[in-house]
Amino acid sequence: MSKSNNVYKDAYNRCLRLLDETRSLPSEPELGTLLGVSRTTVRTILARMEETGLIAWNKRAKTVLRETRPDDFFPEEETDTLAEIIERSFMRRLLAGGAEAGMQINELELAREIGVGTTSVREFLIRFSRFGLIEKRRNSHWVLKGFTRAFALELTEIREMFELRSAAAFAALPQDSAVWTDLDRLEDEHRQLAGDIAARFTEFSELDERFHRLIHRASRNRFIVDFYDVIAMIFHYHYQWNKAQERERNEVAIGEHLVYIEALKSRDLGKVDAACRKHLKSARQTLLTSIPESRSLQKS
Amino acid sequence: MSKSNNVYKDAYNRCLRLLDETRSLPSEPELGTLLGVSRTTVRTILARMEETGLIAWNKRAKTVLRETRPDDFFPEEETDTLAEIIERSFMRRLLAGGAEAGMQINELELAREIGVGTTSVREFLIRFSRFGLIEKRRNSHWVLKGFTRAFALELTEIREMFELRSAAAFAALPQDSAVWTDLDRLEDEHRQLAGDIAARFTEFSELDERFHRLIHRASRNRFIVDFYDVIAMIFHYHYQWNKAQERERNEVAIGEHLVYIEALKSRDLGKVDAACRKHLKSARQTLLTSIPESRSLQKS
DNA sequence: AAACTGTTTTTTCACGATAAAAGACATTAT
DNA sequence: ATAATGTCTTTTATCGTGAAAAAACAGTTT
């Protein structure tokens, strides 16, 4: 089993949804750009759609023959990339406890346990190392540094530095910049979410990420923009792991975001700075309180 | 040829130098820690030393039989790690020109050209990607972002942010901290180098790195400390590539460092800030002037 | 001629295999 | 009893290989 065809399966599923919406299919190259895959994959998709009687396909003529059915779709779990699978397994072990700082990480064991090749695990660990949670010993094992209080503090220190600077840069952007309409749209989404918070509070983390990424992008600095990947990853797993008071936390955060947005729109640097600091402070607090003391004891 | 024995060869050479100095050899485990390799490798080294008649070896008795000769050493190029070889090849191509922003990077071609497996090249590119010079297209090639003026500006922006903060943290360190003796030692080395600048100006870049790493470490933040890897890498290759006015540049930098060191020792935050800013400004200038205009045209 | 489809080539991704190196265990010497 | 050596096992580093996916090329259709 040298390589799974998850790219095809995922694109196939997305193509089915497209079919549901538009009831027709464009040309092969166009479909390729739409789905973000090569024409080779598009043709594999079309071939299967023909096979399962979804469409009749003859050169450029693609006729939709019937509605899609639930069983046309590939199972969700077959559409994940190997990297996603490995990351999930790894993070589960990390957060499940028993993952003390200083612990060794064994590539071979991880690979066997997840059921993948060692190369994929190695590559994952290398990519993952930039998050600052693991470290490589030359010609030897990886060492877990642990999701400790120290880690959270170091992470938030950088985050605050970067976001304050980005927010200032944002406020200084010319009136005709496209970011202002993006900001208006986000403000709208915030208000809608606030209006139905009881039912939709779980949707906040996705909105949160889009909001902060928009601000960081204003820095026009790749290192700042890329660093948000670290923050996003940590907050993503942190939210999955700690659901306590999620609704309240999100409600507070939405309020802070709205103040922050108003400040940005006012272009008053003092206000921006204050609103940004306030929000970052409570974000840090949220992260810190969710790290149990046992986890924060660092081996030195 | 699945894995070269460069670890052994490098450790062997270092062990020969040790032999020259001490005229004797400690126990296997001790030698292992000294050379930073496992006992397995130590025993391979001792076996060869016995074979070439350098020592007589019977259990714990290791008798030195003769002086080391130049031809006892393995050739330098056989002691490099694969990662170093790939990095050098890659950077040579990157700086040799013809490496325009937007250009595609082909793993297979790189691997063939360097004469290594694709896995090693892939792993190198993943590790290298954190320097912000290349970017991966999902399921497809890497894209070169180019060593442009924009890159230099983004890099130095972060550097300045981090170093100013680290320097302030440094100055606030308690008097009994070990860093102050480290700083004194570095000051000494600076003075010595300044005294013989005509002959030893090439030694500066190594000293420069040690000095700045000491300061960054005072931040006690892994992201700041790790970021210095990016700076060090860029400056390393930049210096190799642009030797113009190297002596003058280094002479100026040493002077700035000495002022900077005095400021740190005074623990006067205002002075520290001023000295740090001044030095960082000229460092940025040096980097910028060495980027030719053609290189700074970025495809958008 | 521009954009599409059909076909072939190339590249990426992931695996298993193997030598180098690390690490663990058993034994022996001080 | 501690610390070394001798031996065996496990893990890491790297390669070649093959299927999935991308990309290039050639031929058609509008």
Short mmCIF file of N, CA, C and O (backbone and C1' of nucleotides) in Angstrom, two decimals, chain C:
data_model
loop_
_atom_site.label_atom_id
_atom_site.label_comp_id
_atom_site.label_asym_id
_atom_site.label_seq_id
_atom_site.Cartn_x
_atom_site.Cartn_y
_atom_site.Cartn_z
P DA C 1 -4.15 31.39 -36.39
"O5'" DA C 1 -4.21 31.50 -34.82
"C5'" DA C 1 -4.85 32.66 -34.28
"C4'" DA C 1 -5.71 32.22 -33.12
"C3'" DA C 1 -4.90 31.61 -31.97
"O3'" DA C 1 -5.61 31.89 -30.76
"C1'" DA C 1 -6.48 30.08 -32.66
P DA C 2 -5.02 32.84 -29.68
"O5'" DA C 2 -6.06 32.56 -28.52
"C5'" DA C 2 -7.47 32.66 -28.79
"C4'" DA C 2 -8.21 31.48 -28.19
"C3'" DA C 2 -7.65 30.97 -26.86
"O3'" DA C 2 -8.67 31.09 -25.88
"C1'" DA C 2 -8.12 29.16 -28.33
P DA C 3 -8.42 30.66 -24.38
"O5'" DA C 3 -9.17 29.25 -24.30
"C5'" DA C 3 -10.53 29.14 -24.73
"C4'" DA C 3 -10.87 27.68 -24.76
"C3'" DA C 3 -10.45 26.92 -23.49
"O3'" DA C 3 -11.53 26.13 -23.04
"C1'" DA C 3 -9.68 25.79 -25.41
P DC C 4 -11.44 25.32 -21.70
"O5'" DC C 4 -11.54 23.81 -22.18
"C5'" DC C 4 -12.72 23.38 -22.85
"C4'" DC C 4 -12.40 22.21 -23.71
"C3'" DC C 4 -12.04 20.95 -22.93
"O3'" DC C 4 -13.17 20.09 -22.83
"C1'" DC C 4 -10.65 21.26 -24.87
P DT C 5 -13.00 18.78 -21.93
"O5'" DT C 5 -12.27 17.73 -22.89
"C5'" DT C 5 -12.97 17.20 -24.02
"C4'" DT C 5 -12.06 16.22 -24.75
"C3'" DT C 5 -11.71 14.96 -23.97
"O3'" DT C 5 -11.86 13.85 -24.83
"C1'" DT C 5 -9.74 16.02 -24.71
P DG C 6 -11.65 12.36 -24.30
"O5'" DG C 6 -10.16 12.04 -24.80
"C5'" DG C 6 -9.91 11.82 -26.19
"C4'" DG C 6 -8.47 11.33 -26.38
"C3'" DG C 6 -8.09 10.14 -25.50
"O3'" DG C 6 -7.39 9.21 -26.32
"C1'" DG C 6 -6.56 11.91 -25.15
P DT C 7 -6.64 7.92 -25.72
"O5'" DT C 7 -5.19 8.52 -25.41
"C5'" DT C 7 -4.37 8.97 -26.49
"C4'" DT C 7 -2.94 9.16 -25.99
"C3'" DT C 7 -2.37 8.01 -25.16
"O3'" DT C 7 -1.11 7.70 -25.71
"C1'" DT C 7 -2.05 10.06 -24.03
P DT C 8 -0.19 6.51 -25.17
"O5'" DT C 8 0.98 7.35 -24.48
"C5'" DT C 8 1.60 8.42 -25.21
"C4'" DT C 8 2.60 9.12 -24.33
"C3'" DT C 8 3.50 8.19 -23.51
"O3'" DT C 8 4.83 8.58 -23.76
"C1'" DT C 8 2.51 9.83 -22.11
P DT C 9 6.06 8.00 -22.96
"O5'" DT C 9 6.33 9.15 -21.88
"C5'" DT C 9 6.61 10.48 -22.33
"C4'" DT C 9 6.90 11.36 -21.14
"C3'" DT C 9 8.00 10.82 -20.23
"O3'" DT C 9 8.87 11.90 -19.99
"C1'" DT C 9 6.06 11.31 -18.97
P DT C 10 10.16 11.78 -19.06
"O5'" DT C 10 9.68 12.46 -17.70
"C5'" DT C 10 9.16 13.79 -17.74
"C4'" DT C 10 8.69 14.16 -16.36
"C3'" DT C 10 9.71 13.86 -15.26
"O3'" DT C 10 9.96 15.10 -14.63
"C1'" DT C 10 7.56 13.04 -14.67
P DT C 11 10.89 15.23 -13.39
"O5'" DT C 11 9.84 15.19 -12.20
"C5'" DT C 11 8.81 16.18 -12.14
"C4'" DT C 11 7.94 15.91 -10.93
"C3'" DT C 11 8.74 15.73 -9.63
"O3'" DT C 11 8.24 16.66 -8.70
"C1'" DT C 11 7.17 13.97 -9.92
P DT C 12 8.80 16.77 -7.24
"O5'" DT C 12 7.63 16.08 -6.38
"C5'" DT C 12 6.30 16.59 -6.48
"C4'" DT C 12 5.36 15.64 -5.77
"C3'" DT C 12 5.68 15.42 -4.29
"O3'" DT C 12 4.46 15.60 -3.58
"C1'" DT C 12 5.47 13.35 -5.38
P DC C 13 4.44 15.60 -1.97
"O5'" DC C 13 4.10 14.08 -1.62
"C5'" DC C 13 2.82 13.57 -1.99
"C4'" DC C 13 2.73 12.12 -1.59
"C3'" DC C 13 3.08 11.82 -0.14
"O3'" DC C 13 1.99 11.07 0.37
"C1'" DC C 13 4.27 10.37 -1.59
P DA C 14 1.84 10.84 1.96
"O5'" DA C 14 2.45 9.39 2.15
"C5'" DA C 14 1.72 8.29 1.63
"C4'" DA C 14 2.63 7.08 1.61
"C3'" DA C 14 3.26 6.75 2.97
"O3'" DA C 14 2.66 5.54 3.42
"C1'" DA C 14 4.78 6.51 1.15
P DC C 15 3.06 4.85 4.77
"O5'" DC C 15 3.89 3.59 4.26
"C5'" DC C 15 3.28 2.71 3.29
"C4'" DC C 15 4.33 1.81 2.71
"C3'" DC C 15 5.17 1.08 3.75
"O3'" DC C 15 4.74 -0.26 3.86
"C1'" DC C 15 6.53 1.99 1.98
P DG C 16 5.30 -1.12 5.07
"O5'" DG C 16 6.57 -1.82 4.40
"C5'" DG C 16 6.43 -2.58 3.20
"C4'" DG C 16 7.80 -3.03 2.72
"C3'" DG C 16 8.61 -3.80 3.77
"O3'" DG C 16 9.32 -4.85 3.10
"C1'" DG C 16 9.80 -1.85 3.16
P DA C 17 10.32 -5.79 3.90
"O5'" DA C 17 11.75 -5.20 3.54
"C5'" DA C 17 12.15 -5.11 2.16
"C4'" DA C 17 13.58 -4.60 2.08
"C3'" DA C 17 14.56 -5.31 3.04
"O3'" DA C 17 15.81 -5.45 2.38
"C1'" DA C 17 14.55 -2.98 3.47
P DT C 18 16.92 -6.45 2.97
"O5'" DT C 18 18.07 -5.46 3.45
"C5'" DT C 18 18.73 -4.63 2.48
"C4'" DT C 18 19.64 -3.66 3.21
"C3'" DT C 18 20.47 -4.29 4.33
"O3'" DT C 18 21.78 -3.77 4.26
"C1'" DT C 18 19.31 -2.46 5.16
P DA C 19 23.01 -4.60 4.78
"O5'" DA C 19 23.99 -3.45 5.28
"C5'" DA C 19 24.41 -2.43 4.37
"C4'" DA C 19 24.67 -1.15 5.15
"C3'" DA C 19 25.69 -1.31 6.28
"O3'" DA C 19 26.51 -0.15 6.29
"C1'" DA C 19 23.64 -0.52 7.15
P DA C 20 27.61 0.10 7.42
"O5'" DA C 20 26.92 1.20 8.32
"C5'" DA C 20 26.68 2.49 7.76
"C4'" DA C 20 26.18 3.42 8.83
"C3'" DA C 20 27.12 3.63 10.00
"O3'" DA C 20 27.04 5.00 10.35
"C1'" DA C 20 25.06 2.74 10.78
P DA C 21 28.00 5.68 11.43
"O5'" DA C 21 27.12 5.56 12.73
"C5'" DA C 21 25.91 6.34 12.82
"C4'" DA C 21 25.15 5.97 14.05
"C3'" DA C 21 25.94 6.02 15.34
"O3'" DA C 21 25.47 7.13 16.09
"C1'" DA C 21 24.49 4.11 15.24
P DA C 22 25.80 7.35 17.64
"O5'" DA C 22 24.59 6.57 18.33
"C5'" DA C 22 23.27 6.98 18.04
"C4'" DA C 22 22.27 6.17 18.83
"C3'" DA C 22 22.48 6.24 20.34
"O3'" DA C 22 21.23 6.55 20.91
"C1'" DA C 22 22.35 3.98 19.63
P DG C 23 21.05 6.78 22.51
"O5'" DG C 23 20.67 5.31 23.01
"C5'" DG C 23 19.52 4.68 22.46
"C4'" DG C 23 19.39 3.30 23.05
"C3'" DG C 23 19.59 3.23 24.56
"O3'" DG C 23 18.46 2.55 25.06
"C1'" DG C 23 20.89 1.58 23.49
P DA C 24 18.21 2.32 26.62
"O5'" DA C 24 18.38 0.73 26.73
"C5'" DA C 24 17.67 -0.10 25.82
"C4'" DA C 24 17.96 -1.56 26.17
"C3'" DA C 24 18.01 -1.85 27.66
"O3'" DA C 24 17.35 -3.09 27.88
"C1'" DA C 24 20.08 -2.45 26.65
P DC C 25 17.13 -3.68 29.33
"O5'" DC C 25 18.13 -4.92 29.34
"C5'" DC C 25 18.13 -5.84 28.23
"C4'" DC C 25 19.30 -6.79 28.39
"C3'" DC C 25 19.50 -7.26 29.84
"O3'" DC C 25 19.61 -8.68 29.82
"C1'" DC C 25 21.52 -6.45 28.92
P DA C 26 19.80 -9.49 31.18
"O5'" DA C 26 21.28 -10.02 30.98
"C5'" DA C 26 21.63 -10.68 29.74
"C4'" DA C 26 23.10 -11.01 29.78
"C3'" DA C 26 23.57 -11.66 31.08
"O3'" DA C 26 24.45 -12.73 30.76
"C1'" DA C 26 24.83 -9.71 30.67
P DT C 27 25.08 -13.65 31.90
"O5'" DT C 27 26.57 -13.08 31.99
"C5'" DT C 27 27.39 -13.08 30.81
"C4'" DT C 27 28.64 -12.32 31.11
"C3'" DT C 27 29.44 -12.83 32.31
"O3'" DT C 27 30.70 -13.26 31.84
"C1'" DT C 27 29.29 -10.47 32.30
P DT C 28 31.74 -13.95 32.81
"O5'" DT C 28 32.72 -12.74 33.12
"C5'" DT C 28 33.42 -12.11 32.04
"C4'" DT C 28 34.13 -10.90 32.57
"C3'" DT C 28 35.12 -11.18 33.71
"O3'" DT C 28 36.35 -10.60 33.32
"C1'" DT C 28 33.73 -9.35 34.23
P DA C 29 37.68 -10.96 34.02
"O5'" DA C 29 38.09 -9.58 34.66
"C5'" DA C 29 38.45 -8.49 33.80
"C4'" DA C 29 38.40 -7.21 34.59
"C3'" DA C 29 39.39 -7.14 35.75
"O3'" DA C 29 40.12 -5.94 35.61
"C1'" DA C 29 37.23 -6.55 36.49
P DT C 30 41.41 -5.68 36.42
"O5'" DT C 30 40.93 -4.72 37.59
"C5'" DT C 30 40.90 -3.29 37.36
"C4'" DT C 30 40.09 -2.63 38.46
"C3'" DT C 30 40.85 -2.48 39.78
"O3'" DT C 30 40.90 -1.10 40.11
"C1'" DT C 30 38.63 -3.25 40.11
#
